[in-house]
Amino acid sequence: MSSRLINIERSTRETSITLSLDFDAPQQFVDTGLPFFDHILTSMAYHGFFGLTIKAEGDVQVDAHHLVEDVGIALGNALRQTVQQYGHVERYGQSLIPMDEALSEVIVDVSGRPYLVYSADYPQEYCGQFPIPLIREFLYALAHNAQINLHAHCRYGENSHHMVEALFKALGRAFMTAYRRSERSEPSSTKGVL
Ligand SMILES: [Mn+2]
């Protein structure tokens, strides 16, 4: 089996992160010290059938914000480097995933043009100890550092945990398609460049 391994190390005064991403070697281990965040990141990679290892520490006693955003930056960098180092990918991916009463959807374009469109109306503001507004910070950092166009929508639901978990499974499935190796010998754009 081939491999498209990318290793990222990122340390600031606020956080310290090591992350490995490999679309061709599905295995997951995620430890951020934030149990719900570990849960949804693991779900994302498991259902996207790609390899993701994250070991992250940070000043979560201040607020989980720095850590969540910096994991988004690290994963975004890994996605961008996957394209830079290993060549052309399919580019588009989309997924619609239910979880009990909730339905969430992700559409992605690995376009080189960062953009985030995100909508969700959550009934509860926390999943466990995890503040749901941080989901936006994560997605924004991810889209901008990966240089992808990311549309993420929780269409409906009664339970925030289900809505977010379905969204991250959809993210994984959309990435699985979008980052598949392309048979094309040039970028999948009529302009010939992304
Ligand atoms: Mn769950």
PDB file of C-alpha atoms and ligand atoms in Angstrom:
ATOM      1  CA  MET A   1       0.000   0.000   0.000  1.00  0.00           C
ATOM      2  CA  SER A   2       1.215   3.461  -0.831  1.00  0.00           C
ATOM      3  CA  SER A   3       1.415   6.197   1.740  1.00  0.00           C
ATOM      4  CA  ARG A   4       0.905   9.937   1.749  1.00  0.00           C
ATOM      5  CA  LEU A   5       2.290  10.661   5.182  1.00  0.00           C
ATOM      6  CA  ILE A   6       2.569  14.240   6.410  1.00  0.00           C
ATOM      7  CA  ASN A   7       4.023  15.104   9.822  1.00  0.00           C
ATOM      8  CA  ILE A   8       3.367  18.450  11.463  1.00  0.00           C
ATOM      9  CA  GLU A   9       4.936  19.877  14.595  1.00  0.00           C
ATOM     10  CA  ARG A  10       3.682  23.165  15.890  1.00  0.00           C
ATOM     11  CA  SER A  11       4.624  24.809  19.171  1.00  0.00           C
ATOM     12  CA  THR A  12       3.685  28.238  20.459  1.00  0.00           C
ATOM     13  CA  ARG A  13       3.627  29.725  23.947  1.00  0.00           C
ATOM     14  CA  GLU A  14       0.013  28.539  24.116  1.00  0.00           C
ATOM     15  CA  THR A  15       0.006  25.067  22.594  1.00  0.00           C
ATOM     16  CA  SER A  16       2.206  22.198  21.489  1.00  0.00           C
ATOM     17  CA  ILE A  17       0.930  19.885  18.761  1.00  0.00           C
ATOM     18  CA  THR A  18       2.283  16.920  16.841  1.00  0.00           C
ATOM     19  CA  LEU A  19       0.040  15.644  14.074  1.00  0.00           C
ATOM     20  CA  SER A  20       0.368  12.960  11.394  1.00  0.00           C
ATOM     21  CA  LEU A  21      -2.019  12.643   8.478  1.00  0.00           C
ATOM     22  CA  ASP A  22      -2.028   9.860   5.902  1.00  0.00           C
ATOM     23  CA  PHE A  23      -4.933   9.363   3.503  1.00  0.00           C
ATOM     24  CA  ASP A  24      -3.578   5.970   2.478  1.00  0.00           C
ATOM     25  CA  ALA A  25      -3.028   4.405   5.920  1.00  0.00           C
ATOM     26  CA  PRO A  26      -6.198   4.445   8.016  1.00  0.00           C
ATOM     27  CA  GLN A  27      -5.374   4.392  11.717  1.00  0.00           C
ATOM     28  CA  GLN A  28      -6.451   6.874  14.365  1.00  0.00           C
ATOM     29  CA  PHE A  29      -5.101   8.038  17.683  1.00  0.00           C
ATOM     30  CA  VAL A  30      -6.183  11.432  18.999  1.00  0.00           C
ATOM     31  CA  ASP A  31      -5.294  12.883  22.397  1.00  0.00           C
ATOM     32  CA  THR A  32      -5.902  16.600  22.877  1.00  0.00           C
ATOM     33  CA  GLY A  33      -6.862  16.493  26.538  1.00  0.00           C
ATOM     34  CA  LEU A  34     -10.391  17.506  25.476  1.00  0.00           C
ATOM     35  CA  PRO A  35     -12.468  14.285  25.447  1.00  0.00           C
ATOM     36  CA  PHE A  36     -15.299  15.500  23.211  1.00  0.00           C
ATOM     37  CA  PHE A  37     -12.822  17.006  20.720  1.00  0.00           C
ATOM     38  CA  ASP A  38     -10.934  13.673  20.646  1.00  0.00           C
ATOM     39  CA  HIS A  39     -14.253  11.907  20.045  1.00  0.00           C
ATOM     40  CA  ILE A  40     -15.287  13.983  17.013  1.00  0.00           C
ATOM     41  CA  LEU A  41     -11.797  14.105  15.447  1.00  0.00           C
ATOM     42  CA  THR A  42     -11.507  10.326  15.763  1.00  0.00           C
ATOM     43  CA  SER A  43     -14.983   9.910  14.233  1.00  0.00           C
ATOM     44  CA  MET A  44     -14.027  12.204  11.354  1.00  0.00           C
ATOM     45  CA  ALA A  45     -10.919  10.183  10.429  1.00  0.00           C
ATOM     46  CA  TYR A  46     -12.495   6.788  11.107  1.00  0.00           C
ATOM     47  CA  HIS A  47     -15.479   7.440   8.846  1.00  0.00           C
ATOM     48  CA  GLY A  48     -13.262   9.142   6.300  1.00  0.00           C
ATOM     49  CA  PHE A  49     -11.045   6.042   6.356  1.00  0.00           C
ATOM     50  CA  PHE A  50      -7.827   8.022   6.727  1.00  0.00           C
ATOM     51  CA  GLY A  51      -4.951   8.004   9.177  1.00  0.00           C
ATOM     52  CA  LEU A  52      -4.788  10.698  11.831  1.00  0.00           C
ATOM     53  CA  THR A  53      -2.569  10.901  14.889  1.00  0.00           C
ATOM     54  CA  ILE A  54      -2.734  13.963  17.113  1.00  0.00           C
ATOM     55  CA  LYS A  55      -0.982  14.636  20.401  1.00  0.00           C
ATOM     56  CA  ALA A  56      -1.812  18.111  21.608  1.00  0.00           C
ATOM     57  CA  GLU A  57      -1.323  20.029  24.817  1.00  0.00           C
ATOM     58  CA  GLY A  58      -2.208  23.581  25.633  1.00  0.00           C
ATOM     59  CA  ASP A  59      -3.316  26.201  28.075  1.00  0.00           C
ATOM     60  CA  VAL A  60      -6.806  24.729  28.351  1.00  0.00           C
ATOM     61  CA  GLN A  61      -7.029  25.981  31.932  1.00  0.00           C
ATOM     62  CA  VAL A  62      -7.341  29.439  30.320  1.00  0.00           C
ATOM     63  CA  ASP A  63      -9.832  28.329  27.653  1.00  0.00           C
ATOM     64  CA  ALA A  64      -9.960  25.489  25.128  1.00  0.00           C
ATOM     65  CA  HIS A  65     -10.006  28.104  22.356  1.00  0.00           C
ATOM     66  CA  HIS A  66      -6.249  28.197  21.652  1.00  0.00           C
ATOM     67  CA  LEU A  67      -5.905  24.435  21.500  1.00  0.00           C
ATOM     68  CA  VAL A  68      -8.936  23.868  19.266  1.00  0.00           C
ATOM     69  CA  GLU A  69      -7.930  26.617  16.849  1.00  0.00           C
ATOM     70  CA  ASP A  70      -4.302  25.410  16.726  1.00  0.00           C
ATOM     71  CA  VAL A  71      -5.354  21.825  15.992  1.00  0.00           C
ATOM     72  CA  GLY A  72      -7.396  23.291  13.121  1.00  0.00           C
ATOM     73  CA  ILE A  73      -4.287  25.117  11.876  1.00  0.00           C
ATOM     74  CA  ALA A  74      -2.144  21.973  12.133  1.00  0.00           C
ATOM     75  CA  LEU A  75      -4.666  19.754  10.342  1.00  0.00           C
ATOM     76  CA  GLY A  76      -5.166  22.443   7.692  1.00  0.00           C
ATOM     77  CA  ASN A  77      -1.406  22.609   7.098  1.00  0.00           C
ATOM     78  CA  ALA A  78      -1.265  18.823   6.786  1.00  0.00           C
ATOM     79  CA  LEU A  79      -4.056  18.856   4.191  1.00  0.00           C
ATOM     80  CA  ARG A  80      -2.328  21.561   2.165  1.00  0.00           C
ATOM     81  CA  GLN A  81       0.993  19.706   2.287  1.00  0.00           C
ATOM     82  CA  THR A  82      -0.694  16.481   1.155  1.00  0.00           C
ATOM     83  CA  VAL A  83      -1.553  18.210  -2.109  1.00  0.00           C
ATOM     84  CA  GLN A  84       1.802  19.999  -2.381  1.00  0.00           C
ATOM     85  CA  GLN A  85       3.903  16.883  -1.777  1.00  0.00           C
ATOM     86  CA  TYR A  86       1.867  14.074  -3.269  1.00  0.00           C
ATOM     87  CA  GLY A  87       0.152  15.694  -6.217  1.00  0.00           C
ATOM     88  CA  HIS A  88      -3.298  16.141  -7.608  1.00  0.00           C
ATOM     89  CA  VAL A  89      -6.440  15.113  -5.793  1.00  0.00           C
ATOM     90  CA  GLU A  90     -10.038  14.666  -6.915  1.00  0.00           C
ATOM     91  CA  ARG A  91     -10.799  18.101  -5.497  1.00  0.00           C
ATOM     92  CA  TYR A  92     -14.549  17.880  -4.705  1.00  0.00           C
ATOM     93  CA  GLY A  93     -16.225  15.963  -1.943  1.00  0.00           C
ATOM     94  CA  GLN A  94     -19.592  16.054  -0.254  1.00  0.00           C
ATOM     95  CA  SER A  95     -21.392  14.101   2.393  1.00  0.00           C
ATOM     96  CA  LEU A  96     -24.736  14.148   4.175  1.00  0.00           C
ATOM     97  CA  ILE A  97     -24.814  12.183   7.426  1.00  0.00           C
ATOM     98  CA  PRO A  98     -27.667  11.518   9.850  1.00  0.00           C
ATOM     99  CA  MET A  99     -27.329  10.673  13.509  1.00  0.00           C
ATOM    100  CA  ASP A 100     -30.652   9.801  15.080  1.00  0.00           C
ATOM    101  CA  GLU A 101     -32.767  13.002  14.767  1.00  0.00           C
ATOM    102  CA  ALA A 102     -29.867  15.163  13.459  1.00  0.00           C
ATOM    103  CA  LEU A 103     -28.740  15.713   9.863  1.00  0.00           C
ATOM    104  CA  SER A 104     -25.475  17.435   8.930  1.00  0.00           C
ATOM    105  CA  GLU A 105     -23.735  18.093   5.648  1.00  0.00           C
ATOM    106  CA  VAL A 106     -20.306  19.069   4.343  1.00  0.00           C
ATOM    107  CA  ILE A 107     -19.263  20.103   0.843  1.00  0.00           C
ATOM    108  CA  VAL A 108     -15.582  20.728   0.128  1.00  0.00           C
ATOM    109  CA  ASP A 109     -13.595  22.072  -2.814  1.00  0.00           C
ATOM    110  CA  VAL A 110      -9.804  21.719  -2.584  1.00  0.00           C
ATOM    111  CA  SER A 111      -9.545  24.876  -4.629  1.00  0.00           C
ATOM    112  CA  GLY A 112      -6.596  26.770  -3.156  1.00  0.00           C
ATOM    113  CA  ARG A 113      -9.102  29.517  -2.336  1.00  0.00           C
ATOM    114  CA  PRO A 114      -9.937  29.456   1.370  1.00  0.00           C
ATOM    115  CA  TYR A 115     -13.537  30.055   2.353  1.00  0.00           C
ATOM    116  CA  LEU A 116     -15.849  28.929   5.111  1.00  0.00           C
ATOM    117  CA  VAL A 117     -19.630  28.914   5.021  1.00  0.00           C
ATOM    118  CA  TYR A 118     -21.010  27.472   8.243  1.00  0.00           C
ATOM    119  CA  SER A 119     -24.481  27.342   9.670  1.00  0.00           C
ATOM    120  CA  ALA A 120     -25.853  25.581  12.699  1.00  0.00           C
ATOM    121  CA  ASP A 121     -28.499  26.325  15.277  1.00  0.00           C
ATOM    122  CA  TYR A 122     -27.601  24.296  18.335  1.00  0.00           C
ATOM    123  CA  PRO A 123     -30.117  23.604  21.110  1.00  0.00           C
ATOM    124  CA  GLN A 124     -27.366  23.114  23.756  1.00  0.00           C
ATOM    125  CA  GLU A 125     -24.214  25.243  24.057  1.00  0.00           C
ATOM    126  CA  TYR A 126     -21.899  22.540  25.363  1.00  0.00           C
ATOM    127  CA  CYS A 127     -21.065  18.949  24.509  1.00  0.00           C
ATOM    128  CA  GLY A 128     -19.761  17.647  27.821  1.00  0.00           C
ATOM    129  CA  GLN A 129     -17.296  20.387  28.860  1.00  0.00           C
ATOM    130  CA  PHE A 130     -16.714  21.415  25.251  1.00  0.00           C
ATOM    131  CA  PRO A 131     -18.101  24.842  24.214  1.00  0.00           C
ATOM    132  CA  ILE A 132     -19.809  24.507  20.833  1.00  0.00           C
ATOM    133  CA  PRO A 133     -18.826  27.992  19.539  1.00  0.00           C
ATOM    134  CA  LEU A 134     -15.290  26.561  19.192  1.00  0.00           C
ATOM    135  CA  ILE A 135     -16.490  24.414  16.294  1.00  0.00           C
ATOM    136  CA  ARG A 136     -16.552  27.527  14.130  1.00  0.00           C
ATOM    137  CA  GLU A 137     -13.006  28.471  15.192  1.00  0.00           C
ATOM    138  CA  PHE A 138     -11.808  24.996  14.279  1.00  0.00           C
ATOM    139  CA  LEU A 139     -13.518  24.990  10.865  1.00  0.00           C
ATOM    140  CA  TYR A 140     -12.281  28.499  10.051  1.00  0.00           C
ATOM    141  CA  ALA A 141      -8.666  27.623  10.898  1.00  0.00           C
ATOM    142  CA  LEU A 142      -8.993  24.366   8.951  1.00  0.00           C
ATOM    143  CA  ALA A 143     -10.405  25.972   5.796  1.00  0.00           C
ATOM    144  CA  HIS A 144      -7.901  28.816   5.749  1.00  0.00           C
ATOM    145  CA  ASN A 145      -4.796  26.748   6.398  1.00  0.00           C
ATOM    146  CA  ALA A 146      -5.823  23.918   4.071  1.00  0.00           C
ATOM    147  CA  GLN A 147      -6.787  26.527   1.466  1.00  0.00           C
ATOM    148  CA  ILE A 148     -10.072  24.827   0.783  1.00  0.00           C
ATOM    149  CA  ASN A 149     -13.606  26.031   0.276  1.00  0.00           C
ATOM    150  CA  LEU A 150     -15.585  24.438   3.095  1.00  0.00           C
ATOM    151  CA  HIS A 151     -19.357  24.524   3.454  1.00  0.00           C
ATOM    152  CA  ALA A 152     -20.569  22.943   6.678  1.00  0.00           C
ATOM    153  CA  HIS A 153     -24.198  22.869   7.763  1.00  0.00           C
ATOM    154  CA  CYS A 154     -26.070  21.261  10.591  1.00  0.00           C
ATOM    155  CA  ARG A 155     -29.447  21.139   8.862  1.00  0.00           C
ATOM    156  CA  TYR A 156     -31.450  20.190  11.943  1.00  0.00           C
ATOM    157  CA  GLY A 157     -31.375  18.289  15.207  1.00  0.00           C
ATOM    158  CA  GLU A 158     -32.505  18.264  18.817  1.00  0.00           C
ATOM    159  CA  ASN A 159     -29.221  17.220  20.375  1.00  0.00           C
ATOM    160  CA  SER A 160     -26.036  19.219  19.855  1.00  0.00           C
ATOM    161  CA  HIS A 161     -23.815  16.167  20.351  1.00  0.00           C
ATOM    162  CA  HIS A 162     -25.578  14.358  17.492  1.00  0.00           C
ATOM    163  CA  MET A 163     -25.455  17.435  15.254  1.00  0.00           C
ATOM    164  CA  VAL A 164     -21.719  18.022  15.764  1.00  0.00           C
ATOM    165  CA  GLU A 165     -20.814  14.354  15.540  1.00  0.00           C
ATOM    166  CA  ALA A 166     -22.758  13.981  12.276  1.00  0.00           C
ATOM    167  CA  LEU A 167     -21.000  17.108  10.972  1.00  0.00           C
ATOM    168  CA  PHE A 168     -17.541  15.675  11.692  1.00  0.00           C
ATOM    169  CA  LYS A 169     -18.417  12.324  10.153  1.00  0.00           C
ATOM    170  CA  ALA A 170     -19.582  14.227   7.069  1.00  0.00           C
ATOM    171  CA  LEU A 171     -16.309  16.182   7.118  1.00  0.00           C
ATOM    172  CA  GLY A 172     -14.375  12.905   7.090  1.00  0.00           C
ATOM    173  CA  ARG A 173     -16.431  11.430   4.252  1.00  0.00           C
ATOM    174  CA  ALA A 174     -16.147  14.627   2.177  1.00  0.00           C
ATOM    175  CA  PHE A 175     -12.353  14.671   2.689  1.00  0.00           C
ATOM    176  CA  MET A 176     -12.132  10.999   1.726  1.00  0.00           C
ATOM    177  CA  THR A 177     -13.519  11.803  -1.716  1.00  0.00           C
ATOM    178  CA  ALA A 178     -11.898  15.195  -2.225  1.00  0.00           C
ATOM    179  CA  TYR A 179      -8.374  14.014  -1.315  1.00  0.00           C
ATOM    180  CA  ARG A 180      -8.482  10.811  -3.333  1.00  0.00           C
ATOM    181  CA  ARG A 181      -5.547  10.676  -5.738  1.00  0.00           C
ATOM    182  CA  SER A 182      -6.529  12.088  -9.109  1.00  0.00           C
ATOM    183  CA  GLU A 183      -5.822  10.214 -12.336  1.00  0.00           C
ATOM    184  CA  ARG A 184      -5.310  13.551 -14.019  1.00  0.00           C
ATOM    185  CA  SER A 185      -1.791  14.639 -14.913  1.00  0.00           C
ATOM    186  CA  GLU A 186      -2.638  18.262 -14.165  1.00  0.00           C
ATOM    187  CA  PRO A 187      -4.720  20.073 -11.552  1.00  0.00           C
ATOM    188  CA  SER A 188      -8.467  19.512 -11.986  1.00  0.00           C
ATOM    189  CA  SER A 189      -9.220  22.994 -13.217  1.00  0.00           C
ATOM    190  CA  THR A 190      -9.940  24.205 -16.743  1.00  0.00           C
ATOM    191  CA  LYS A 191      -7.448  26.960 -15.954  1.00  0.00           C
ATOM    192  CA  GLY A 192      -4.733  24.317 -15.605  1.00  0.00           C
ATOM    193  CA  VAL A 193      -3.804  25.657 -12.199  1.00  0.00           C
ATOM    194  CA  LEU A 194      -5.372  25.854  -8.755  1.00  0.00           C
TER     195      LEU A 194
HETATM  196 MN    MN B   1     -20.920  10.471  20.260  1.00  0.00          MN
END
